[in-house]
CSV table of C-alpha atoms in Angstrom, one decimal:
chain,number,residue,atom,x,y,z
R,1007,UNK,CA,0.0,0.0,0.0
R,1008,UNK,CA,2.9,2.4,0.9
R,1009,UNK,CA,4.5,1.7,-2.5
R,1010,UNK,CA,1.3,2.5,-4.3
R,1011,UNK,CA,0.9,5.8,-2.4
R,1012,UNK,CA,4.5,6.7,-3.2
R,1013,UNK,CA,3.9,5.9,-6.9
R,1014,UNK,CA,0.8,8.1,-7.0
R,1015,UNK,CA,2.7,10.9,-5.2
R,1016,UNK,CA,5.6,10.7,-7.5
R,1017,UNK,CA,3.5,10.7,-10.7
R,1018,UNK,CA,0.6,12.8,-9.6
R,1019,UNK,CA,1.1,15.4,-12.3
R,1020,UNK,CA,0.9,12.8,-15.1
R,1021,UNK,CA,-2.2,11.3,-13.6
R,1022,UNK,CA,-3.8,14.7,-13.3
R,1023,UNK,CA,-2.9,15.4,-17.0
R,1024,UNK,CA,-4.5,12.1,-18.1
R,1025,UNK,CA,-7.6,12.8,-16.1
R,1026,UNK,CA,-8.0,16.3,-17.5
R,1027,UNK,CA,-7.5,14.9,-21.1
R,1028,UNK,CA,-10.2,12.4,-20.6
R,1029,UNK,CA,-12.6,15.0,-19.2
R,1030,UNK,CA,-11.8,17.3,-22.1
R,1031,UNK,CA,-12.4,14.6,-24.7
R,1032,UNK,CA,-15.7,13.6,-23.2
R,1033,UNK,CA,-16.9,17.3,-23.2
R,1034,UNK,CA,-15.6,17.8,-26.7
R,1035,UNK,CA,-17.3,14.8,-28.3
R,1036,UNK,CA,-20.4,14.9,-26.2
R,1037,UNK,CA,-21.4,18.5,-26.6
R,1038,UNK,CA,-20.1,19.2,-30.2
R,1039,UNK,CA,-22.1,17.7,-33.0
R,1040,UNK,CA,-19.3,17.6,-35.6
R,1041,UNK,CA,-16.6,16.2,-33.2
R,1042,UNK,CA,-19.2,13.7,-32.0
R,1043,UNK,CA,-20.0,12.4,-35.5
R,1044,UNK,CA,-16.2,12.1,-36.2
R,1045,UNK,CA,-15.8,10.1,-33.0
R,1046,UNK,CA,-18.7,7.8,-33.9
R,1047,UNK,CA,-17.6,7.2,-37.4
R,1048,UNK,CA,-14.0,6.5,-36.3
R,1049,UNK,CA,-15.1,4.2,-33.6
R,1050,UNK,CA,-17.3,2.3,-36.1
R,1051,UNK,CA,-14.4,2.0,-38.5
R,1052,UNK,CA,-12.1,0.7,-35.8
R,1053,UNK,CA,-14.8,-1.8,-34.5
R,1054,UNK,CA,-15.4,-3.0,-38.1
R,1055,UNK,CA,-11.7,-3.6,-38.7
R,1056,UNK,CA,-11.5,-5.5,-35.4
R,1057,UNK,CA,-14.5,-7.6,-36.4
R,1058,UNK,CA,-13.0,-8.3,-39.8
R,1059,UNK,CA,-9.7,-9.5,-38.2
R,1060,UNK,CA,-11.7,-11.7,-35.8
R,1061,UNK,CA,-13.7,-13.2,-38.7
R,1062,UNK,CA,-10.5,-13.8,-40.6
R,1063,UNK,CA,-8.9,-15.6,-37.6
R,1064,UNK,CA,-12.1,-17.7,-37.0
R,1065,UNK,CA,-12.2,-18.6,-40.7
R,1066,UNK,CA,-8.6,-19.7,-40.7
R,1067,UNK,CA,-9.1,-22.0,-37.7
R,1068,UNK,CA,-12.2,-23.5,-39.3
R,1069,UNK,CA,-10.4,-24.5,-42.5
R,1070,UNK,CA,-9.7,-28.0,-41.0
R,1071,UNK,CA,-13.4,-28.7,-40.6
R,1072,UNK,CA,-14.2,-27.2,-44.1
R,1073,UNK,CA,-11.5,-29.4,-45.7
R,1074,UNK,CA,-13.0,-32.5,-44.1
R,1075,UNK,CA,-16.5,-31.6,-45.3
R,1076,UNK,CA,-15.2,-30.9,-48.8
R,1077,UNK,CA,-13.4,-34.3,-48.9
R,1078,UNK,CA,-16.6,-36.1,-47.8
R,1079,UNK,CA,-18.8,-34.2,-50.3
R,1080,UNK,CA,-16.3,-34.8,-53.2
R,1081,UNK,CA,-16.2,-38.5,-52.4
R,1082,UNK,CA,-20.0,-38.8,-52.6
R,1083,UNK,CA,-20.2,-36.6,-55.7
R,1084,UNK,CA,-17.6,-38.7,-57.5
R,1085,UNK,CA,-19.6,-41.8,-56.6
R,1086,UNK,CA,-22.9,-40.4,-57.7
R,1087,UNK,CA,-21.5,-39.1,-61.0
R,1088,UNK,CA,-20.0,-42.4,-61.8
R,1089,UNK,CA,-23.0,-44.5,-60.9
R,1090,UNK,CA,-25.4,-42.2,-62.6
R,1091,UNK,CA,-23.3,-42.1,-65.8
R,1092,UNK,CA,-23.2,-45.9,-65.8
R,1093,UNK,CA,-27.0,-46.2,-65.2
R,1094,UNK,CA,-27.7,-43.6,-67.9
R,1095,UNK,CA,-25.7,-45.7,-70.4
R,1096,UNK,CA,-27.7,-48.8,-69.5
R,1097,UNK,CA,-31.0,-47.1,-69.1
R,1098,UNK,CA,-33.9,-48.5,-71.1
R,1099,UNK,CA,-36.9,-46.8,-69.6
R,1100,UNK,CA,-37.5,-46.6,-65.8
R,1101,UNK,CA,-35.5,-43.6,-64.5
R,1102,UNK,CA,-37.0,-44.0,-61.0
R,1103,UNK,CA,-35.7,-47.5,-60.8
R,1104,UNK,CA,-32.2,-46.3,-61.8
R,1105,UNK,CA,-32.3,-43.6,-59.1
R,1106,UNK,CA,-33.5,-46.1,-56.4
R,1107,UNK,CA,-30.7,-48.5,-57.4
R,1108,UNK,CA,-28.1,-45.8,-57.1
R,1109,UNK,CA,-29.3,-44.6,-53.7
R,1110,UNK,CA,-29.5,-48.2,-52.5
R,1111,UNK,CA,-25.9,-48.8,-53.6
R,1112,UNK,CA,-24.6,-45.6,-51.8
R,1113,UNK,CA,-26.5,-46.5,-48.6
R,1114,UNK,CA,-24.4,-49.7,-48.2
R,1115,UNK,CA,-21.4,-47.7,-47.3
R,1116,UNK,CA,-20.4,-45.7,-44.2
R,1117,UNK,CA,-17.3,-43.5,-44.0
R,1118,UNK,CA,-15.1,-42.5,-41.1
R,1119,UNK,CA,-13.3,-39.1,-41.5
R,1120,UNK,CA,-9.6,-39.2,-40.6
R,1121,UNK,CA,-6.4,-37.1,-41.0
R,1122,UNK,CA,-3.0,-38.3,-42.3
R,1123,UNK,CA,-0.4,-37.9,-39.5
R,1124,UNK,CA,2.5,-39.6,-41.2
R,1125,UNK,CA,3.2,-40.5,-44.9
R,1126,UNK,CA,6.0,-41.7,-47.1
R,1127,UNK,CA,6.2,-41.4,-50.9
R,1128,UNK,CA,9.6,-42.7,-52.2
R,1129,UNK,CA,10.0,-46.0,-50.4
R,1130,UNK,CA,9.2,-49.3,-52.2
R,1131,UNK,CA,6.7,-50.2,-49.4
R,1132,UNK,CA,5.2,-46.9,-48.5
R,1133,UNK,CA,2.9,-46.7,-45.5
R,1134,UNK,CA,0.6,-44.1,-44.1
R,1135,UNK,CA,-0.7,-43.4,-40.6
R,1136,UNK,CA,-4.1,-41.9,-39.9
R,1137,UNK,CA,-5.6,-40.7,-36.6
R,1138,UNK,CA,-8.5,-43.1,-36.4
R,1139,UNK,CA,-8.5,-46.6,-35.1
R,1140,UNK,CA,-10.4,-49.5,-33.7
R,1141,UNK,CA,-12.4,-47.4,-31.3
R,1142,UNK,CA,-13.6,-45.2,-34.2
R,1143,UNK,CA,-14.9,-48.2,-36.1
R,1144,UNK,CA,-11.8,-48.7,-38.4
R,1145,UNK,CA,-10.9,-52.3,-39.2
R,1146,UNK,CA,-8.2,-54.0,-41.4
R,1147,UNK,CA,-9.0,-54.3,-45.1
R,1148,UNK,CA,-11.2,-51.3,-45.2
R,1149,UNK,CA,-10.8,-49.0,-48.2
R,1150,UNK,CA,-9.4,-45.5,-47.8
R,1151,UNK,CA,-10.2,-42.6,-50.3
R,1152,UNK,CA,-10.1,-38.8,-50.4
R,1153,UNK,CA,-12.1,-36.2,-52.2
R,1154,UNK,CA,-10.1,-36.6,-55.4
R,1155,UNK,CA,-9.9,-40.5,-55.5
R,1156,UNK,CA,-8.4,-43.7,-54.2
R,1157,UNK,CA,-5.8,-43.7,-51.4
R,1158,UNK,CA,-5.2,-47.3,-50.2
R,1159,UNK,CA,-6.3,-50.1,-47.8
R,1160,UNK,CA,-6.2,-50.3,-44.0
R,1161,UNK,CA,-3.4,-52.6,-43.0
R,1162,UNK,CA,-3.0,-52.5,-39.2
R,1163,UNK,CA,-5.2,-51.0,-36.5
R,1164,UNK,CA,-4.7,-49.9,-32.9
R,1165,UNK,CA,-7.2,-48.2,-30.6
R,1166,UNK,CA,-6.6,-44.7,-31.9
R,1167,UNK,CA,-4.5,-45.0,-35.0
R,1168,UNK,CA,-4.3,-47.1,-38.2
R,1169,UNK,CA,-1.6,-47.9,-40.7
R,1170,UNK,CA,-2.8,-47.7,-44.4
R,1171,UNK,CA,-1.1,-49.4,-47.3
R,1172,UNK,CA,-1.5,-46.8,-50.1
R,1173,UNK,CA,-1.5,-47.7,-53.7
R,1174,UNK,CA,2.1,-46.4,-53.7
R,1175,UNK,CA,3.2,-49.8,-52.3
R,1176,UNK,CA,4.7,-52.6,-54.3
R,1177,UNK,CA,2.3,-55.1,-52.6
R,1178,UNK,CA,-0.8,-53.0,-53.4
R,1179,UNK,CA,-3.3,-54.5,-55.9
R,1180,UNK,CA,-6.7,-52.9,-56.5
R,1181,UNK,CA,-9.4,-54.1,-59.0
R,1182,UNK,CA,-10.3,-51.3,-61.3
R,1183,UNK,CA,-12.1,-50.6,-64.6
R,1184,UNK,CA,-12.1,-48.1,-67.4
R,1185,UNK,CA,-15.0,-45.7,-66.9
R,1186,UNK,CA,-18.0,-46.4,-69.1
R,1187,UNK,CA,-16.0,-49.1,-71.0
R,1188,UNK,CA,-16.4,-52.0,-68.5
R,1189,UNK,CA,-13.0,-53.6,-69.0
R,1190,UNK,CA,-11.5,-54.8,-65.8
R,1191,UNK,CA,-7.8,-55.0,-64.7
R,1192,UNK,CA,-5.8,-54.3,-61.5
R,1193,UNK,CA,-3.9,-51.3,-60.4
R,1194,UNK,CA,-0.2,-51.8,-59.5
R,1195,UNK,CA,2.7,-49.4,-58.6
R,1196,UNK,CA,6.3,-50.3,-59.3
R,1197,UNK,CA,8.1,-47.5,-57.5
R,1198,UNK,CA,9.6,-44.2,-58.6
R,1199,UNK,CA,7.1,-41.5,-59.6
R,1200,UNK,CA,4.4,-41.2,-56.9
R,1201,UNK,CA,2.0,-39.7,-59.4
R,1202,UNK,CA,1.9,-42.6,-61.8
R,1203,UNK,CA,0.8,-46.2,-61.6
R,1204,UNK,CA,-0.2,-49.0,-64.0
R,1205,UNK,CA,-3.3,-50.9,-64.8
R,1206,UNK,CA,-2.5,-54.5,-65.8
R,1207,UNK,CA,-4.5,-57.2,-67.7
R,1208,UNK,CA,-6.8,-55.1,-69.8
R,1209,UNK,CA,-8.0,-57.5,-72.5
R,1210,UNK,CA,-6.8,-57.1,-76.1
R,1211,UNK,CA,-10.3,-56.7,-77.5
R,1212,UNK,CA,-10.9,-53.6,-75.2
R,1213,UNK,CA,-11.8,-50.4,-76.9
R,1214,UNK,CA,-10.6,-47.2,-75.2
R,1215,UNK,CA,-8.4,-44.2,-75.7
R,1216,UNK,CA,-5.9,-42.0,-73.9
R,1217,UNK,CA,-7.5,-39.6,-71.6
R,1218,UNK,CA,-10.2,-42.1,-70.4
R,1219,UNK,CA,-10.7,-42.3,-66.7
R,1220,UNK,CA,-10.0,-45.4,-64.6
R,1221,UNK,CA,-12.0,-46.1,-61.4
R,1222,UNK,CA,-12.6,-48.9,-58.9
R,1223,UNK,CA,-14.6,-51.8,-60.3
R,1224,UNK,CA,-16.5,-52.7,-57.2
R,1225,UNK,CA,-15.6,-56.4,-57.6
R,1226,UNK,CA,-14.2,-56.6,-54.1
R,1227,UNK,CA,-15.6,-55.7,-50.7
R,1228,UNK,CA,-12.9,-53.1,-50.1
R,1229,UNK,CA,-13.9,-50.3,-52.5
R,1230,UNK,CA,-17.3,-49.5,-53.9
R,1231,UNK,CA,-17.5,-49.1,-57.7
R,1232,UNK,CA,-16.8,-45.7,-59.1
R,1233,UNK,CA,-14.0,-44.3,-56.9
R,1234,UNK,CA,-11.7,-42.4,-59.2
R,1235,UNK,CA,-8.2,-43.9,-59.7
R,1236,UNK,CA,-6.7,-41.7,-62.5
R,1237,UNK,CA,-6.5,-40.9,-66.2
R,1238,UNK,CA,-4.9,-43.0,-68.9
R,1239,UNK,CA,-1.6,-41.5,-70.2
R,1240,UNK,CA,-0.1,-44.2,-72.3
R,1241,UNK,CA,-1.0,-47.7,-73.6
R,1242,UNK,CA,1.5,-50.5,-73.8
R,1243,UNK,CA,1.5,-54.2,-74.6
R,1244,UNK,CA,1.9,-56.6,-71.6
R,1245,UNK,CA,5.1,-58.7,-71.4
R,1246,UNK,CA,3.4,-61.8,-72.9
R,1247,UNK,CA,1.5,-59.7,-75.5
R,1248,UNK,CA,-1.9,-61.1,-74.4
R,1249,UNK,CA,-3.2,-57.9,-72.8
R,1250,UNK,CA,-2.7,-54.2,-72.5
R,1251,UNK,CA,-0.8,-52.3,-69.8
R,1252,UNK,CA,-2.1,-48.8,-69.1
R,1253,UNK,CA,0.0,-46.0,-67.6
R,1254,UNK,CA,-2.2,-43.9,-65.4
R,1255,UNK,CA,-1.8,-40.5,-63.9
R,1256,UNK,CA,-3.2,-40.9,-60.3
R,1257,UNK,CA,-5.9,-38.5,-59.4
R,1258,UNK,CA,-4.8,-38.4,-55.7
R,1259,UNK,CA,-2.0,-36.0,-54.8
R,1260,UNK,CA,-0.2,-38.1,-52.2
R,1261,UNK,CA,2.4,-35.4,-51.6
R,1262,UNK,CA,-0.4,-33.0,-50.3
R,1263,UNK,CA,-2.8,-35.5,-48.6
R,1264,UNK,CA,-4.4,-34.4,-45.4
R,1265,UNK,CA,-8.0,-35.5,-45.1
R,1266,UNK,CA,-9.1,-39.0,-46.0
R,1267,UNK,CA,-12.2,-41.2,-45.6
R,1268,UNK,CA,-12.2,-44.8,-44.4
R,1269,UNK,CA,-14.9,-46.7,-46.3
R,1270,UNK,CA,-17.0,-49.3,-44.4
R,1271,UNK,CA,-19.2,-51.7,-46.4
R,1272,UNK,CA,-22.2,-52.7,-44.3
R,1273,UNK,CA,-22.8,-55.8,-46.4
R,1274,UNK,CA,-19.2,-57.2,-45.9
R,1275,UNK,CA,-20.2,-59.2,-42.7
R,1276,UNK,CA,-23.2,-60.8,-44.5
R,1277,UNK,CA,-21.1,-61.8,-47.5
R,1278,UNK,CA,-18.4,-63.2,-45.4
R,1279,UNK,CA,-20.8,-65.4,-43.5
R,1280,UNK,CA,-22.3,-66.6,-46.7
R,1281,UNK,CA,-18.9,-67.4,-48.2
R,1282,UNK,CA,-17.8,-69.2,-45.0
R,1283,UNK,CA,-21.0,-71.3,-45.1
R,1284,UNK,CA,-20.3,-72.2,-48.7
R,1285,UNK,CA,-16.8,-73.2,-47.9
R,1286,UNK,CA,-17.9,-75.3,-44.9
R,1287,UNK,CA,-20.5,-77.1,-47.1
R,1288,UNK,CA,-17.8,-77.9,-49.7
R,1289,UNK,CA,-15.5,-79.3,-47.0
R,1290,UNK,CA,-18.2,-81.6,-45.6
R,1291,UNK,CA,-19.7,-82.6,-48.9
R,1292,UNK,CA,-19.5,-86.4,-49.5
R,1293,UNK,CA,-17.1,-87.7,-52.0
R,1294,UNK,CA,-18.5,-89.5,-55.0
């Protein structure tokens, strides 16, 4: 208390000066119309600028959520465009039936949003870590995609994290097809450029051209049909000359990958039970 009193006594002239300036400003702006209007307009301008900065900061910190929403929406839009294009090509009359079939197909899949926390690009067996795990509903062998296309397959799972085998891995194999052409092959990566992969075993009678898009075929329980893979750059003969080999520019930018979606197929468990039952019946069938 004594220190405070000594401070006030030592600087009393400055304190009196500040108090008189405040009183003068109040009298000036309150009882003079012009000065009052200047004060109000200046205060409004300052307040507007502060609100603008606050909005910019809030928008910046909300970019993460916005990116997640965009990735999810892009994924569903890619799926819908692909399925509707295929159905339109096959359509013979009942448009409502085609729409119901598409919606039914989309309803079979759930997605878990995740973020990439670790990623490699230039190793022969690249792996990726995401921040969702067993407690979030992620299981091994689930497909992983992003807003622009395919990413990989869940390989290992812990409670809170999962390791993904991306398509940029020498062991990765994904069934895919040429969009609107129907020819099926498998996607493989042989190292080197992380923006390029190859589609193998496209039949010799296939008709397509450079620039066509490649997407997942839906022949496995990992990926639904229609997830974008990439665009055909070059066409080669296979080593045995019995099929085509397609060089594909991948649609996913693995060097700038942040938000991904883990795809869960609701019908996998039912199909697995049916397949196990078929195998059991074959094992116990009597020999002729």
